[in-house]
Tab-separated table of C-alpha atoms and ligand atoms in Angstrom:
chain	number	residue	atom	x	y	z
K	1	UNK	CA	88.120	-174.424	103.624
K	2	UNK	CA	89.870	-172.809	100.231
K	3	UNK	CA	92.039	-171.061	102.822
K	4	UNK	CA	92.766	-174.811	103.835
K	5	UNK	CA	96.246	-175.736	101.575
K	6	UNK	CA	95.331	-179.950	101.363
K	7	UNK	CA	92.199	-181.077	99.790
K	8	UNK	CA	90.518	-184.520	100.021
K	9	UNK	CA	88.171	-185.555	97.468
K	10	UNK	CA	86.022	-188.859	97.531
K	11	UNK	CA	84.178	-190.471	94.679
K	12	UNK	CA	81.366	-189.055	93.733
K	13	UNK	CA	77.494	-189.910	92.736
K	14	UNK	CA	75.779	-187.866	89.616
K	15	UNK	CA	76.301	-184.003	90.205
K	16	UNK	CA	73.357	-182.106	89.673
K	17	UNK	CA	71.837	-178.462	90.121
K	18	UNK	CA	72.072	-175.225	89.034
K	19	UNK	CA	74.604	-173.046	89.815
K	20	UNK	CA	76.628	-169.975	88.894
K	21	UNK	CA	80.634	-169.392	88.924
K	22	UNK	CA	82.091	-166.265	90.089
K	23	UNK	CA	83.371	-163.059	87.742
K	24	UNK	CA	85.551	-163.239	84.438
K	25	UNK	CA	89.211	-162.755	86.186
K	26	UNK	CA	90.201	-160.857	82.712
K	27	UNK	CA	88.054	-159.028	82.544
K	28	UNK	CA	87.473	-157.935	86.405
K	29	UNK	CA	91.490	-156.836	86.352
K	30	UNK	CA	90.423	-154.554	83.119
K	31	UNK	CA	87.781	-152.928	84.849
K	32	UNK	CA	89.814	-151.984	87.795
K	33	UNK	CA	92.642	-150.579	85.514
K	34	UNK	CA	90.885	-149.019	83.060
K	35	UNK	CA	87.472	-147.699	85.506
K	36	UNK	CA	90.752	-146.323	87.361
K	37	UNK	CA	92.269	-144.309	84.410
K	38	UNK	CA	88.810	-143.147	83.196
K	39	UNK	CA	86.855	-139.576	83.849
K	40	UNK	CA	84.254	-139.960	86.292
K	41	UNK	CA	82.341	-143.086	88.451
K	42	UNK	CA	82.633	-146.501	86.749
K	43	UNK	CA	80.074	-148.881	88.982
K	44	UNK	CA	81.241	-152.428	88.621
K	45	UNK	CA	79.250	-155.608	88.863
K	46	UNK	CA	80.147	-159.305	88.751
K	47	UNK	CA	83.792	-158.135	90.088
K	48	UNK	CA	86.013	-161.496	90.704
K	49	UNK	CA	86.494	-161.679	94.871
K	50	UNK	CA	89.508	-162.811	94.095
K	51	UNK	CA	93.147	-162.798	95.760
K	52	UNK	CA	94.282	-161.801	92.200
K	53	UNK	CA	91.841	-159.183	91.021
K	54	UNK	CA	91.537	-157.695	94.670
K	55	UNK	CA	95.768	-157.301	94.180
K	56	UNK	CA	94.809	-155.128	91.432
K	57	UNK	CA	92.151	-153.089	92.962
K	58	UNK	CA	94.667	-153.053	95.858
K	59	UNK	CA	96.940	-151.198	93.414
K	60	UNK	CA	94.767	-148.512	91.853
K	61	UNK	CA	94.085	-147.615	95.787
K	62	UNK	CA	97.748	-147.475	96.676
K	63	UNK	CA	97.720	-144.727	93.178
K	64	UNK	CA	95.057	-142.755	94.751
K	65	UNK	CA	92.203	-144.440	92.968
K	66	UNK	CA	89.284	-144.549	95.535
K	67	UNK	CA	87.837	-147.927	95.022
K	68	UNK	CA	84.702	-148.830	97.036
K	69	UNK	CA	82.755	-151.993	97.583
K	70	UNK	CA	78.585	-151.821	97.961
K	71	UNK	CA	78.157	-155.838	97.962
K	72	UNK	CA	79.858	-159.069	96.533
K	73	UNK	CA	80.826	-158.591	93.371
K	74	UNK	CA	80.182	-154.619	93.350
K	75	UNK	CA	82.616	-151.863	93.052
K	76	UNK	CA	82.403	-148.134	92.764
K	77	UNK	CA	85.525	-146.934	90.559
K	78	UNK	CA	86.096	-143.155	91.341
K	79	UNK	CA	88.266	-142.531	88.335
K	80	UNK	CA	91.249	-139.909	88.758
K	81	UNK	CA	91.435	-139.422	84.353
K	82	UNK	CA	94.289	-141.103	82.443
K	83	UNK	CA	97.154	-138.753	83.926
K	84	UNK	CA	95.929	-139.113	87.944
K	85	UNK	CA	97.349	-141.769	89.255
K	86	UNK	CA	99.683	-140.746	91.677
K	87	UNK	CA	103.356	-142.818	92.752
K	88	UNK	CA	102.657	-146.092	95.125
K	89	UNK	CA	104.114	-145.425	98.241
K	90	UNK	CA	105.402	-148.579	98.450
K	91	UNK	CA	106.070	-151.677	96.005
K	92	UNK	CA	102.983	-153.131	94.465
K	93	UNK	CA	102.470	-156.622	95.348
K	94	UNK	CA	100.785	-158.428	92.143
K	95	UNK	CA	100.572	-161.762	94.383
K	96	UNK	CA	99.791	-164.763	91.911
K	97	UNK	CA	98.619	-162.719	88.972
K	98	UNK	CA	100.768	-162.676	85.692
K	99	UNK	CA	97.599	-160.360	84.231
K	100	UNK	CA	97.742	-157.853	86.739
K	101	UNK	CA	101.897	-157.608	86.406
K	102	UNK	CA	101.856	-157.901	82.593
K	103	UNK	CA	99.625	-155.325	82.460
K	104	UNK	CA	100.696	-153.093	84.492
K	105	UNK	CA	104.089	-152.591	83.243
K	106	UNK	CA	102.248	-151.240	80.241
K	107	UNK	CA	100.221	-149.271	82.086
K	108	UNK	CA	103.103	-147.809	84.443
K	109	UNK	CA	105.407	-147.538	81.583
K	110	UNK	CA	103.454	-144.328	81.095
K	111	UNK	CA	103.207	-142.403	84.060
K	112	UNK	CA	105.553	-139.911	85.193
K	113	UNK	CA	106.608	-142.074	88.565
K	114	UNK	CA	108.777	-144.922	89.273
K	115	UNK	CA	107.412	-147.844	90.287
K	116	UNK	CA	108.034	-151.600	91.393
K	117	UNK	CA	106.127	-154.678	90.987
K	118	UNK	CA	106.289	-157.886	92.939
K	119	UNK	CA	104.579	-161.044	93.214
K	120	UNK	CA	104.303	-164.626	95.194
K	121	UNK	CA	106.769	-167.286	95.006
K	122	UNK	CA	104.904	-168.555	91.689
K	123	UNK	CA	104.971	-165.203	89.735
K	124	UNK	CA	108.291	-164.953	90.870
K	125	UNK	CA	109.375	-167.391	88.548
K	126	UNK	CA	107.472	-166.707	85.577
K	127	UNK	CA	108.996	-164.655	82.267
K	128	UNK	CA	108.567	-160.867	81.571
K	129	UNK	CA	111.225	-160.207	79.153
K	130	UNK	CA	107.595	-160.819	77.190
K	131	UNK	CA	106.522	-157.974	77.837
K	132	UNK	CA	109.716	-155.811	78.949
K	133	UNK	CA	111.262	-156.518	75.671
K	134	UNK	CA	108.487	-154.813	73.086
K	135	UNK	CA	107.891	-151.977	75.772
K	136	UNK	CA	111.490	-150.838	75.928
K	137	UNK	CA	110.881	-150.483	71.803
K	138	UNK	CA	108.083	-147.915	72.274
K	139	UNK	CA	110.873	-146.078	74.715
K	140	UNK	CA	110.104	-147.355	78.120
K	141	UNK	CA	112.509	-148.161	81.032
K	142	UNK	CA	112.093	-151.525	83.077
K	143	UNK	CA	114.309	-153.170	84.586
K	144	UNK	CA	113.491	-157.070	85.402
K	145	UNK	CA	115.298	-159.027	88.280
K	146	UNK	CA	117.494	-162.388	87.230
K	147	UNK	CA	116.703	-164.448	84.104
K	148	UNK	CA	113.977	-161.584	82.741
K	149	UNK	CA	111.931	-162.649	85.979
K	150	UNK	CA	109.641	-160.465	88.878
K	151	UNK	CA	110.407	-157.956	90.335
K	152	UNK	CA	110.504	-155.662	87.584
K	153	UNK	CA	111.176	-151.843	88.464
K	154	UNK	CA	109.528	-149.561	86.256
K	155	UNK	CA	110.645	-146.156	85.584
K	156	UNK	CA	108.182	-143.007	84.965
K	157	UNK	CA	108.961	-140.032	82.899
K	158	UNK	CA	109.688	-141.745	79.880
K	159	UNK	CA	108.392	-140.745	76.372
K	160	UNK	CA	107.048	-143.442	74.938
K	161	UNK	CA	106.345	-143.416	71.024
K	162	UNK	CA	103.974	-146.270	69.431
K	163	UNK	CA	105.342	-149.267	67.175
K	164	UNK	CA	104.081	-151.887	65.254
K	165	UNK	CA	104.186	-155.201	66.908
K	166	UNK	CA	104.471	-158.309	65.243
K	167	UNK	CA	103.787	-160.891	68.517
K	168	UNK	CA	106.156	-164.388	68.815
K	169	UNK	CA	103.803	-165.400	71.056
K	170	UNK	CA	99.304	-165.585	71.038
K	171	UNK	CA	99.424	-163.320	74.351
K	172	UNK	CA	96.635	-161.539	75.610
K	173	UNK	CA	98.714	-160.054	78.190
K	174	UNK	CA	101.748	-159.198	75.692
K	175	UNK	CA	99.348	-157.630	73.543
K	176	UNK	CA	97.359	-155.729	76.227
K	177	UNK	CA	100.602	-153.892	78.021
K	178	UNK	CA	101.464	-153.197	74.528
K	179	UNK	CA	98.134	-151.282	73.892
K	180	UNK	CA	98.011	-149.751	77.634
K	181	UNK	CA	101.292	-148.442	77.523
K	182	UNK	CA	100.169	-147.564	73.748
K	183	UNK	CA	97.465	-144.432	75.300
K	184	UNK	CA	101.222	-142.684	76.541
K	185	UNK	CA	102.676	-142.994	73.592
K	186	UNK	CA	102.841	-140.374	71.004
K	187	UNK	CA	101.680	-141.811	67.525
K	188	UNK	CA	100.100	-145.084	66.619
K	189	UNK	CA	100.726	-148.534	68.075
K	190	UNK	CA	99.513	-151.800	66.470
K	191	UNK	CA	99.767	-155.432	67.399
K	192	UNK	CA	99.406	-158.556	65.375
K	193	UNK	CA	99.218	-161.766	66.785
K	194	UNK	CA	100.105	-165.107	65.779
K	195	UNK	CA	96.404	-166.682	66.780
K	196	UNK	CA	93.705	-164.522	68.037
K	197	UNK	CA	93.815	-163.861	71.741
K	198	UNK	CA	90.957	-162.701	73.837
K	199	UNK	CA	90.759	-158.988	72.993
K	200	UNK	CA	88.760	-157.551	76.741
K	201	UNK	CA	91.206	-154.477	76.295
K	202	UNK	CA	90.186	-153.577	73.334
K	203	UNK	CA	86.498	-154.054	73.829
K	204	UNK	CA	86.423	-152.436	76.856
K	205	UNK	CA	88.846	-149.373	75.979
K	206	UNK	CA	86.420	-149.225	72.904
K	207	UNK	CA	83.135	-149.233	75.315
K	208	UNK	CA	84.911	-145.971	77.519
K	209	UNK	CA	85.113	-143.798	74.137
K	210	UNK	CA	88.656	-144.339	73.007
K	211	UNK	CA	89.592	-144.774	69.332
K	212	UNK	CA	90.853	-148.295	68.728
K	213	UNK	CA	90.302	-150.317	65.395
K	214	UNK	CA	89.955	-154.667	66.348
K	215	UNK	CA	90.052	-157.674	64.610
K	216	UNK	CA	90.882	-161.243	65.497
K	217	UNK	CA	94.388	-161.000	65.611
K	218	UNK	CA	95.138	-157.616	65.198
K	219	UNK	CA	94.422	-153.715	67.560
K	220	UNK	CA	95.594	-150.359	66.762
K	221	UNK	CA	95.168	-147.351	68.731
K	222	UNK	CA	96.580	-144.072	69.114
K	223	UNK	CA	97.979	-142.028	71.953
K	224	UNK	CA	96.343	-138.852	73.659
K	225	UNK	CA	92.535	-139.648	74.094
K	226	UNK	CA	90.839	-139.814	77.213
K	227	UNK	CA	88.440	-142.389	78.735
K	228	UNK	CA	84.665	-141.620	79.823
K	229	UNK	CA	83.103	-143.333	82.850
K	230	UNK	CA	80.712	-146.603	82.100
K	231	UNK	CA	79.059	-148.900	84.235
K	232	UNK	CA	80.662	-152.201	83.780
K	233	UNK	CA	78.803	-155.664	84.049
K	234	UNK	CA	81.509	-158.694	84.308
K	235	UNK	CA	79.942	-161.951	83.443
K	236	UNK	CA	80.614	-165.307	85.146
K	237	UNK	CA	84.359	-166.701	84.193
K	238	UNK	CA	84.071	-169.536	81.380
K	239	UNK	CA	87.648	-170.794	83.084
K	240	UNK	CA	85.561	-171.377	86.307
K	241	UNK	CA	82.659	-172.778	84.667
K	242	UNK	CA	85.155	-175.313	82.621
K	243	UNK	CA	85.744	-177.400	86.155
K	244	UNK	CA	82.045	-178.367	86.245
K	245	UNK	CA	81.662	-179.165	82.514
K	246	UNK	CA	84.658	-181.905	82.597
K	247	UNK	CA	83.442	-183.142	86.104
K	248	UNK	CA	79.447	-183.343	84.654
K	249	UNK	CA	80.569	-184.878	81.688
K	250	UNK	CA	82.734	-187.879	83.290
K	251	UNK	CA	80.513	-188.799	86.197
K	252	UNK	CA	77.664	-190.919	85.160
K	253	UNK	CA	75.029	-189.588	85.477
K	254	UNK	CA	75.284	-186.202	85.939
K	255	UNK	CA	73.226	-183.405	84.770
K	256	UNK	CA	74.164	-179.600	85.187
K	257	UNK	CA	73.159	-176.403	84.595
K	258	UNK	CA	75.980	-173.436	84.571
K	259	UNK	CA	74.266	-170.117	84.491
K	260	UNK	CA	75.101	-166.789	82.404
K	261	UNK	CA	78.905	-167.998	81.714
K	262	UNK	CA	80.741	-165.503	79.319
K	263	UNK	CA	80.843	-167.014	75.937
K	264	UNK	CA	83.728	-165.113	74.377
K	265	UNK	CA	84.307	-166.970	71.042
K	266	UNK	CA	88.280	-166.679	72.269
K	267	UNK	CA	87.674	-168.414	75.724
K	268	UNK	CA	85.614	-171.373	74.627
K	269	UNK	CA	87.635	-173.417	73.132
K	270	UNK	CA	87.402	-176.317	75.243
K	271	UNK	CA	83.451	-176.478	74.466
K	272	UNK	CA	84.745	-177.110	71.047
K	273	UNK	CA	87.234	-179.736	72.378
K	274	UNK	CA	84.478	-181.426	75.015
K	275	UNK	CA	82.000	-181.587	72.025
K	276	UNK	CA	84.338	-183.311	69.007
K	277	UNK	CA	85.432	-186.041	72.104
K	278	UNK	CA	81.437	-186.592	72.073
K	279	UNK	CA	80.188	-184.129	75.275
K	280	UNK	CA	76.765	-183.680	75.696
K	281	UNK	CA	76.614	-179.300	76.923
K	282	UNK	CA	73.937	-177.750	75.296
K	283	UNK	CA	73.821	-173.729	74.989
K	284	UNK	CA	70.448	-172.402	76.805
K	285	UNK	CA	69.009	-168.865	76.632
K	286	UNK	CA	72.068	-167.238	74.791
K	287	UNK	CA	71.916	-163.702	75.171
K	288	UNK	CA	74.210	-160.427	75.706
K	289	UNK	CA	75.734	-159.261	79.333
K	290	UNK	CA	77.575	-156.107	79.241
K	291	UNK	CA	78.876	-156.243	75.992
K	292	UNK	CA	79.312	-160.008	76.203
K	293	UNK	CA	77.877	-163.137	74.858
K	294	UNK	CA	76.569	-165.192	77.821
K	295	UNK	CA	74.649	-168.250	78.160
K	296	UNK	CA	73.327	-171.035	80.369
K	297	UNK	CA	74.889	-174.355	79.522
K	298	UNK	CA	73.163	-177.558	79.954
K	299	UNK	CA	76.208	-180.428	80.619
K	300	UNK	CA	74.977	-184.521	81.014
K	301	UNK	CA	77.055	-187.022	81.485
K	302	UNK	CA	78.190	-188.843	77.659
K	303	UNK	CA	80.883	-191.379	77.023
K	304	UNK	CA	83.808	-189.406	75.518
K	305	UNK	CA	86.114	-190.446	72.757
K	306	UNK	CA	90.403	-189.253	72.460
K	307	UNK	CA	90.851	-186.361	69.804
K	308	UNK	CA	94.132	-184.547	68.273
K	309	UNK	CA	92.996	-181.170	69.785
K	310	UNK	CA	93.002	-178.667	66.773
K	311	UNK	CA	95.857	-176.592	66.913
K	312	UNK	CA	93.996	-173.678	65.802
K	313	UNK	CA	91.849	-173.978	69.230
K	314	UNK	CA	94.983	-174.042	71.859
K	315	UNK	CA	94.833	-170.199	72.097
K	316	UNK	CA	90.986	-169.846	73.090
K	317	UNK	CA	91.246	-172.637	75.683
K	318	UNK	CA	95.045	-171.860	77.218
K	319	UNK	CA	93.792	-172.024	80.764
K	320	UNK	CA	91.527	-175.121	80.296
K	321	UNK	CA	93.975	-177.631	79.589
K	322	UNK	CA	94.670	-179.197	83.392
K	323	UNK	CA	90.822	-179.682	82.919
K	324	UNK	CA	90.702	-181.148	79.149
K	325	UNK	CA	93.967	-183.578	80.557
K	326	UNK	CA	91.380	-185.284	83.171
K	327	UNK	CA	88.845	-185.536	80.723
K	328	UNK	CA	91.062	-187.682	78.072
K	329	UNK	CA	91.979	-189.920	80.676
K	330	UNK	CA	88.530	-190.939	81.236
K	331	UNK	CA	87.802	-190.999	76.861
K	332	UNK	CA	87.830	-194.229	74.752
K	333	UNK	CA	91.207	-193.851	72.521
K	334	UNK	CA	94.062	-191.645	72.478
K	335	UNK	CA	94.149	-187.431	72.787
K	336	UNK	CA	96.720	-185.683	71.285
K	337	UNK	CA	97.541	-182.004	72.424
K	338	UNK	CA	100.322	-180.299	70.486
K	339	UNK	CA	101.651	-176.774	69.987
K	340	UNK	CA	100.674	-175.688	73.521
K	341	UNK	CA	103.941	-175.094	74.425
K	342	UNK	CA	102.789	-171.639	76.577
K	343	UNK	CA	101.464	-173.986	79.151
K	344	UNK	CA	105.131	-174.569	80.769
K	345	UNK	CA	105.376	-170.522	81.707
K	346	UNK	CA	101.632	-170.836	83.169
K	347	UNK	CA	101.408	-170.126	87.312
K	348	UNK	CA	103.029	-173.956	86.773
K	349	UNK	CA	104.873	-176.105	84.288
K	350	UNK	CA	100.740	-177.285	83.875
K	351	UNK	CA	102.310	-180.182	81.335
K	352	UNK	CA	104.935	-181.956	83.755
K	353	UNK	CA	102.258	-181.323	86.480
K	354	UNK	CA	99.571	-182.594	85.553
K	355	UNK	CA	101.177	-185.368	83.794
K	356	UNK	CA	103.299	-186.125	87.126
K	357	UNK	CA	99.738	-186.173	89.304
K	358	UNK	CA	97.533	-187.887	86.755
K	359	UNK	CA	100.430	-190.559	86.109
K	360	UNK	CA	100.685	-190.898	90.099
K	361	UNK	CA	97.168	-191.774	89.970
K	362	UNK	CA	97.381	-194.629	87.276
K	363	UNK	CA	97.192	-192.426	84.083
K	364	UNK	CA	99.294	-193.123	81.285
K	365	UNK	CA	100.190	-189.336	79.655
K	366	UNK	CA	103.573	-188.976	77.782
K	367	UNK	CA	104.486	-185.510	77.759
K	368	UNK	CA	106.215	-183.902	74.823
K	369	UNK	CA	107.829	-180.324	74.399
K	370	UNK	CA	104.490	-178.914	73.711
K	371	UNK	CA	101.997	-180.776	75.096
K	372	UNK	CA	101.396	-184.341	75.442
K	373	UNK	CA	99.473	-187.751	74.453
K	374	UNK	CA	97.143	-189.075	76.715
K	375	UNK	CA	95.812	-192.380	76.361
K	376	UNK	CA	92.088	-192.590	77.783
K	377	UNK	CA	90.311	-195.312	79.489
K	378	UNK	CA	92.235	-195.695	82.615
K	379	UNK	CA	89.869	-195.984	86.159
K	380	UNK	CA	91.920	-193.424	88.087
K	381	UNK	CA	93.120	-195.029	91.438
K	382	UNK	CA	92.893	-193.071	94.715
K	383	UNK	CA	96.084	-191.643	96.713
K	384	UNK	CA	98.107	-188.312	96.763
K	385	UNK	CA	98.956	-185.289	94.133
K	386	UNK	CA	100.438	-182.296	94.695
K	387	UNK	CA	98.898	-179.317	92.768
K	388	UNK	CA	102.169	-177.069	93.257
K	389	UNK	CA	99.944	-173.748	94.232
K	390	UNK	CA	98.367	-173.572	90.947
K	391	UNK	CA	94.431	-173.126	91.129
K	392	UNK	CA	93.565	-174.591	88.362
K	393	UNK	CA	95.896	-177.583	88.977
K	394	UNK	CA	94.219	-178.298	91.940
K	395	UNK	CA	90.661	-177.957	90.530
K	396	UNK	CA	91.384	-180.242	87.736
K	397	UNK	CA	92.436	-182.590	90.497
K	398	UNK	CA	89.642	-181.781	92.412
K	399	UNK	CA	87.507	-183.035	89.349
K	400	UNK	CA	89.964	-186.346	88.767
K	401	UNK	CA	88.750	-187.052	92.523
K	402	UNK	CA	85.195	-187.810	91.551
K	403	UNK	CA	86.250	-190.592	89.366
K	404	UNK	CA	88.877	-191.941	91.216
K	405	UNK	CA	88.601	-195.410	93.086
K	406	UNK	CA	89.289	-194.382	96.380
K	407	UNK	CA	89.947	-190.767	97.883
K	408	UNK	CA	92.544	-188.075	96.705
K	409	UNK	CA	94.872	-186.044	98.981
K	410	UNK	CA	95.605	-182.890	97.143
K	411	UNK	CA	98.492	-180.977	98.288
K	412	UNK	CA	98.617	-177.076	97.736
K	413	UNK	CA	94.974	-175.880	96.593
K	414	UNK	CA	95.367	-172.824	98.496
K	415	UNK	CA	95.861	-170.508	95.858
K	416	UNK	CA	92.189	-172.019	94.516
K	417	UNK	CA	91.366	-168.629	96.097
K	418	UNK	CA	92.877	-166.299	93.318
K	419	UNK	CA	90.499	-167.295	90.918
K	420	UNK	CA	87.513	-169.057	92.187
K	421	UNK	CA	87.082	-168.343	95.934
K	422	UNK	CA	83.240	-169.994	96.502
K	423	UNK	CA	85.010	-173.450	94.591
K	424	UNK	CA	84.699	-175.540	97.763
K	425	UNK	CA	80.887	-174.546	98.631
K	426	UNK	CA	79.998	-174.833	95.007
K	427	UNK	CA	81.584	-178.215	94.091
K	428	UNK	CA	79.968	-179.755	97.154
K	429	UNK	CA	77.119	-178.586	96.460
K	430	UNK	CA	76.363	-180.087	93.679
K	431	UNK	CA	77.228	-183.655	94.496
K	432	UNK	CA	80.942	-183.695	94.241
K	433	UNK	CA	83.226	-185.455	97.177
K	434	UNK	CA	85.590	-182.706	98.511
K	435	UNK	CA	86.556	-182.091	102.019
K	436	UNK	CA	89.136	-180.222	104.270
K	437	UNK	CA	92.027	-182.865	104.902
K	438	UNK	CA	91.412	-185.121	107.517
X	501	LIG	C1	95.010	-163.631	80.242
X	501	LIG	C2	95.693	-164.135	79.174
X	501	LIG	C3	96.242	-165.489	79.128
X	501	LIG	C4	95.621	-166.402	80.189
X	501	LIG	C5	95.543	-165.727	81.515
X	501	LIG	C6	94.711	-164.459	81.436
X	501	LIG	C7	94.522	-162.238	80.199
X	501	LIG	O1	97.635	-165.431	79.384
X	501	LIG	O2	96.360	-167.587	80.298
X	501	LIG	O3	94.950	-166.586	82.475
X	501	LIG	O4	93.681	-161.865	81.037
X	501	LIG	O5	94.960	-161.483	79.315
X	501	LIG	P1	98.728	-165.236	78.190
X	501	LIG	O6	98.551	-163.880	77.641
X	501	LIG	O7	100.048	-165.414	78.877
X	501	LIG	O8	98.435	-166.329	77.214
């Protein structure tokens, strides 16, 4: 059914269970790209099945990397050293991922052959001057197609030299082509955010033996090192898990437990959100997963209350938001979200689009520049959204099904699959109405 592009969701009873979300997608495109570049076998486990993070290990093969796959979720990373990869023989189709074509620009900014980078009609559309811009300072060649958009054409043989970067924007991806193109360049390259992002690169570049200095809002490395071989244990995607916790905590009744879900202070800010409106998630056996925090959560159902989201939190909860929108319509009161302007240049304009669908279904949102004001109470009616190919558009409307009167038609939940492939099997599951369109 996720291959299926309309949804249909019906009201739903309490949800209840257990159950556990697939692999962090951050982190499972970091372990293909840097298990790739390191010296020797990385295995990986709790790899994303994803269409995006299999685009990336789709890559690395196309570069020479052999790449093999011993179960769900499992990968065996034959690393060919940080100077191996060899030229693509053909473009390299990123499909929906702005990660895994951020990224690698950084990446292939530093090899000695030309490349080219693609991606669907969604990534098509999405800026890269971003990351284009900084990397032609540290001396690399990339040229990007009209209005700084895909494809960009990336040109090897450069000699890169390090910089210090003073972001615009909180970017993970910014500052993580910054710091892979950073271990071409000669000298030193530093980044300094505006808010802290999450900071995977650096964790993981620091876990495979190469010199990097980290703190919230800032990474410096060096050029020259090389990377050793680790094993590499991906926990379950907080993003994912964020689906269940708004749809637990707005159907009555409901009572769920989300199992070993990465709790990376700078992915959970929407816990923080969920628990000022008044959500009931309790953390259960928190404990460390490769590296990472992880714990069970415990969500019930709890009347929720509007909030002015804290500005501070809008960087550690940028791909929650389509979730946190359907939560404020169902809170008592008013919710405020402001300086979240990033959301426009997401896989969708997620403001106008979830404002549009929400609004179609009896919502009253008024959108501003950078973000909106949402005004909570409203029993969503039934009828028909259209989630313009953005997964997490169409989960979120997945989750405003449960509540609604009558039964949602979503239109475009295909791409579902690039982040959270099991979604279907899962939400059912555990009590919620969602079927192939009728
Ligand atoms: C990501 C960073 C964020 C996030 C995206 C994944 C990453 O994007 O929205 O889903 O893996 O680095 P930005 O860097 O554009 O904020």
């Amino acid at each position: 059914m996720s291959g299926m592009d309309d949804w249909l969701t019906r009201p739903a009873g309490p949800l209840c269970g257990r159950l556990r979300v697939p692999g962090d997608k951050s982190i499972s495109h970091r372990a293909m790209m840097l298990g790739a570049l390191s010296d020797g076998v990385c295995r990986v486990s709790g790899f994303l099945e994803g269409e995006d993070t299999l685009a990336t290990a789709a890559a690395f093969r196309a570069m020479g990397v052999r790449i093999e796959a011993d179960g769900p979720g499992r990968r065996i990373v034959h690393g060919v050293g940080i100077d191996g990869l060899r030229a693509p023989g053909a473009p390299i189709d990123c499909g929906n991922a702005g990660t895994g074509m951020r990224l690698l620009a950084g990446l292939l900014a530093g090899q000695r052959f030309d490349s080219v980078l693609t991606g669907d009609e969604s990534l098509s559309k999405r800026p890269m001057r971003r990351v284009t811009e900084p990397l032609a300072r540290m001396g690399a060649r990339i040229d990007t197609g009209d209005g700084g958009r895909p494809p960009l054409r990336v040109y090897g043989g450069q000699h890169l030299r390090g910089g210090d970067f003073e972001l615009p924007v909180a970017s993970a991806q910014v500052k993580s082509a910054l710091l892979l193109a950073g271990l071409y360049a000669r000298g030193t390259t530093t980044v300094r955010e505006p808010h802290p992002t999450r900071d995977y690169t650096e964790r993981m570049l620091a876990s495979l033996g190469w010199p990097i200095e980290f703190s919230p809002g800032f990474a410096r490395l060096d050029g020259g090192h090389r990377l050793r071989a680790a094993d590499l244990a991906v926990p379950s995607d907080f993003s994912s898990a964020a689906f269940f916790l708004v749809a637990a905590s707005i159907v009555p009744g409901s009572e769920l437990v989300l199992e070993a879900v990465g709790m990376n202070p700078r992915r959970t800010g929407l816990l923080d959100a969920l628990r000022l409106m008044g959500a009931s998630i309790v953390e259960l056996n928190r404990r460390e997963e490769g590296g990472e925090p992880v714990a069970d959560l415990r969500v019930c159902h709890a009347p929720l209350h509007g909030i002015e989201v804290p500005v501070a939190l809008v960087p550690d909860m940028i791909d929650e938001f389509p979730a946190l929108f359907v939560a404020a319509t169902q809170a008592s009161g008013v919710t405020v979200v402001r300086g979240a302007a990033e959301l426009r240049v997401k896989e969708s304009d997620r403001i106008a689009v979830m404002a549009e669908g929400l609004r179609s279904m009896g919502a009253r949102i008024d959108e501003t520049p950078d973000g909106a004001v949402i005004h909570g109470g409203t029993r969503l009616n039934g009828g028909e959204v259209t989630a313009h190919h953005d997964h997490r558009i169409a989960m979120s409307f997945v989750v405003a099904g449960q509540v609604a009167a009558t039964t949602v038609r979503i239109h475009g939940c295909s791409t579902v699959a690039t982040s959270f492939p099991g979604f279907p099997a899962l939400a059912s599951g555990c009590g919620m109405g969602l079927a192939a369109e009728a």
